[in-house]
């Protein structure tokens, strides 16, 4: 009988152990799911201020708390500032500042250690500093956890006042620590993204201002050279005229580069305005043909346009589509072979307009193709080593086509030329 009882005890003990392990595993899985959900929700909004708001609201929900706050470190002032909070008044969020080492959040930030406060009365060193008005809270319990990446402080997460009047537990602290580990990365990424946006705005503004400053003197220089070349200021021989004409061409090239920089600056700053107007694409392409015949003749390239007889009406921005065609034709002619050809065609394809520009140039290997649409990825040099192109033309073309809710594709093979295909919706108004 004793043996039987012993076996029963062992079986019961085993069952209890299994239940305990199962409960512990379920708790860990629950915690992992919570951490995953918060990380996912925050990362979806990483490029917006809403990611901070989403984080504190989620914390209140998960911990059943009335108040949650995210404080970020201001390294210049060596203090914590509330970046986002749920359950706090706007004036408190705006005015709250905590020096490192002062108060609960300051202590956590300085020591880089998480803190569980079951009852603030047990922490007299904090009560007078950060808990001056304890009576306004349902409980005197709180959690405070540092956000740390590679021993560097990012901020602090604070959770205060359980709604069910219970106190926070060690399990709550462990969960918040796990959340903080993931949140620290998201917060850092968000801060870096904002800094990149700020720097990009500064760069775009600088480029825009510089481009405008350069265009005026270049226009003056070009006009002065024209006066000399045309003999208005005195007699000029043929060799001098030829040299002056080359200078004028180079000034024109510089102006086109500056215009490209201005276009990119506008695109990056979001200042591009689309003009939705009904136009006949055939007329635009005929104008492009007239504009590029001289360049094609100069480079001994046969330029051919195959256009339908019927009008090809499309809602689009006339000037911007002309800019796309100019970039494509300029490249197709400039990088073609002597005696080569460029053929432009257009046709209707099930609600889309397809414009093709096919050349007999040197072509590209497959590794080059993805780079040609990158900004400055197509930077080209002339035979004498001077910059011949900023490499922005195709990047700008791609941006313009995508602003029209279209797409641009390229097929190319070394020694067999390239074919650029531009797909545009017939009615841009329906694709806002």
PDB file of C-alpha atoms in Angstrom, residues 19 69 81 114 139 142 166 181 185 262 312 369 376 393 407 413:
ATOM      1  CA  UNK A  19       0.618  22.031 -15.453  1.00  0.00           C
ATOM      2  CA  UNK A  69       4.637  57.878 -21.352  1.00  0.00           C
ATOM      3  CA  UNK A  81      11.587  65.073 -22.367  1.00  0.00           C
ATOM      4  CA  UNK A 114      14.371  48.875 -14.836  1.00  0.00           C
ATOM      5  CA  UNK A 139      -2.729  53.203  -7.027  1.00  0.00           C
ATOM      6  CA  UNK A 142       4.357  52.136 -11.431  1.00  0.00           C
ATOM      7  CA  UNK A 166      -4.074  46.326  -8.545  1.00  0.00           C
ATOM      8  CA  UNK A 181      14.226  46.118 -26.033  1.00  0.00           C
ATOM      9  CA  UNK A 185      15.248  50.043 -31.962  1.00  0.00           C
ATOM     10  CA  UNK A 262      16.130  71.967 -59.744  1.00  0.00           C
ATOM     11  CA  UNK A 312      -3.862  59.891 -79.391  1.00  0.00           C
ATOM     12  CA  UNK A 369      20.043  48.331 -65.926  1.00  0.00           C
ATOM     13  CA  UNK A 376      23.451  60.182 -60.030  1.00  0.00           C
ATOM     14  CA  UNK A 393      17.713  62.563 -66.558  1.00  0.00           C
ATOM     15  CA  UNK A 407       5.712  52.997 -65.264  1.00  0.00           C
ATOM     16  CA  UNK A 413      21.630  43.933 -74.628  1.00  0.00           C
TER      17      UNK A 413
END
